[in-house]
Amino acid sequence: GYGRRKGKEYEHYLYISRGSANESLDWYEKLKRLNYVSIDTFNQREKICEETRAMLTSMINKLEEKR
């Protein structure tokens, strides 16, 4: 995805990135349920994933507004 900075390809890359953030959060939830990560670690990673998703969603929305 590096270097995809404009057009439909960039927008598609943002959607894929947001999906990856969602998938990461899902894996952290599984790890927490299985007690492979502490609650503190989970909370920290969850916050990062949510912030990343919010940034990606904002970027996607801005691109969609321009159309």
PDB file of C-alpha atoms in Angstrom:
ATOM      1  CA  GLY A   1       0.000   0.000   0.000  1.00  0.00           C
ATOM      2  CA  TYR A   2       2.932   2.372   0.400  1.00  0.00           C
ATOM      3  CA  GLY A   3       3.037   5.007  -2.303  1.00  0.00           C
ATOM      4  CA  ARG A   4      -0.681   4.881  -3.098  1.00  0.00           C
ATOM      5  CA  ARG A   5      -1.425   8.511  -2.479  1.00  0.00           C
ATOM      6  CA  LYS A   6      -4.281   9.453  -4.786  1.00  0.00           C
ATOM      7  CA  GLY A   7      -7.381   8.355  -6.573  1.00  0.00           C
ATOM      8  CA  LYS A   8      -9.466   5.243  -6.194  1.00  0.00           C
ATOM      9  CA  GLU A   9      -6.431   3.150  -5.348  1.00  0.00           C
ATOM     10  CA  TYR A  10      -5.750   5.330  -2.279  1.00  0.00           C
ATOM     11  CA  GLU A  11      -9.369   5.178  -1.160  1.00  0.00           C
ATOM     12  CA  HIS A  12      -9.340   1.389  -1.555  1.00  0.00           C
ATOM     13  CA  TYR A  13      -6.126   1.241   0.498  1.00  0.00           C
ATOM     14  CA  LEU A  14      -7.825   3.203   3.300  1.00  0.00           C
ATOM     15  CA  TYR A  15     -10.737   0.744   3.366  1.00  0.00           C
ATOM     16  CA  ILE A  16      -8.334  -2.194   3.551  1.00  0.00           C
ATOM     17  CA  SER A  17      -6.400  -0.465   6.324  1.00  0.00           C
ATOM     18  CA  ARG A  18      -9.566   0.112   8.338  1.00  0.00           C
ATOM     19  CA  GLY A  19     -10.469  -3.552   7.922  1.00  0.00           C
ATOM     20  CA  SER A  20      -7.022  -4.524   9.186  1.00  0.00           C
ATOM     21  CA  ALA A  21      -7.503  -2.322  12.255  1.00  0.00           C
ATOM     22  CA  ASN A  22     -10.821  -4.075  12.913  1.00  0.00           C
ATOM     23  CA  GLU A  23      -9.168  -7.462  12.508  1.00  0.00           C
ATOM     24  CA  SER A  24      -6.374  -6.484  14.904  1.00  0.00           C
ATOM     25  CA  LEU A  25      -8.912  -5.517  17.537  1.00  0.00           C
ATOM     26  CA  ASP A  26     -10.696  -8.835  17.053  1.00  0.00           C
ATOM     27  CA  TRP A  27      -7.428 -10.706  17.653  1.00  0.00           C
ATOM     28  CA  TYR A  28      -6.705  -8.688  20.799  1.00  0.00           C
ATOM     29  CA  GLU A  29     -10.181  -9.538  22.096  1.00  0.00           C
ATOM     30  CA  LYS A  30      -9.490 -13.238  21.509  1.00  0.00           C
ATOM     31  CA  LEU A  31      -6.121 -12.976  23.255  1.00  0.00           C
ATOM     32  CA  LYS A  32      -7.768 -11.271  26.222  1.00  0.00           C
ATOM     33  CA  ARG A  33     -10.461 -13.968  26.476  1.00  0.00           C
ATOM     34  CA  LEU A  34      -7.759 -16.647  26.486  1.00  0.00           C
ATOM     35  CA  ASN A  35      -5.726 -14.719  29.085  1.00  0.00           C
ATOM     36  CA  TYR A  36      -2.725 -14.333  26.762  1.00  0.00           C
ATOM     37  CA  VAL A  37      -2.643 -10.573  27.375  1.00  0.00           C
ATOM     38  CA  SER A  38      -3.393  -8.596  30.500  1.00  0.00           C
ATOM     39  CA  ILE A  39      -6.390  -6.296  30.770  1.00  0.00           C
ATOM     40  CA  ASP A  40      -4.023  -3.304  30.823  1.00  0.00           C
ATOM     41  CA  THR A  41      -2.319  -4.421  27.622  1.00  0.00           C
ATOM     42  CA  PHE A  42      -5.665  -5.095  26.003  1.00  0.00           C
ATOM     43  CA  ASN A  43      -7.019  -1.674  26.996  1.00  0.00           C
ATOM     44  CA  GLN A  44      -3.914   0.038  25.611  1.00  0.00           C
ATOM     45  CA  ARG A  45      -4.092  -1.829  22.293  1.00  0.00           C
ATOM     46  CA  GLU A  46      -7.857  -1.361  22.050  1.00  0.00           C
ATOM     47  CA  LYS A  47      -7.415   2.396  22.404  1.00  0.00           C
ATOM     48  CA  ILE A  48      -4.766   2.456  19.664  1.00  0.00           C
ATOM     49  CA  CYS A  49      -6.974   0.401  17.320  1.00  0.00           C
ATOM     50  CA  GLU A  50      -9.972   2.639  17.962  1.00  0.00           C
ATOM     51  CA  GLU A  51      -7.922   5.802  17.355  1.00  0.00           C
ATOM     52  CA  THR A  52      -6.540   4.321  14.146  1.00  0.00           C
ATOM     53  CA  ARG A  53     -10.021   3.344  12.935  1.00  0.00           C
ATOM     54  CA  ALA A  54     -11.319   6.829  13.711  1.00  0.00           C
ATOM     55  CA  MET A  55      -8.499   8.462  11.728  1.00  0.00           C
ATOM     56  CA  LEU A  56      -9.013   6.146   8.773  1.00  0.00           C
ATOM     57  CA  THR A  57     -12.783   6.683   8.832  1.00  0.00           C
ATOM     58  CA  SER A  58     -12.254  10.441   8.886  1.00  0.00           C
ATOM     59  CA  MET A  59      -9.928  10.247   5.890  1.00  0.00           C
ATOM     60  CA  ILE A  60     -12.394   8.037   3.999  1.00  0.00           C
ATOM     61  CA  ASN A  61     -15.270  10.415   4.756  1.00  0.00           C
ATOM     62  CA  LYS A  62     -13.275  13.413   3.522  1.00  0.00           C
ATOM     63  CA  LEU A  63     -12.500  11.647   0.265  1.00  0.00           C
ATOM     64  CA  GLU A  64     -16.153  10.686  -0.190  1.00  0.00           C
ATOM     65  CA  GLU A  65     -17.239  14.301   0.407  1.00  0.00           C
ATOM     66  CA  LYS A  66     -14.968  15.457  -2.420  1.00  0.00           C
ATOM     67  CA  ARG A  67     -16.755  13.210  -4.913  1.00  0.00           C
TER      68      ARG A  67
END
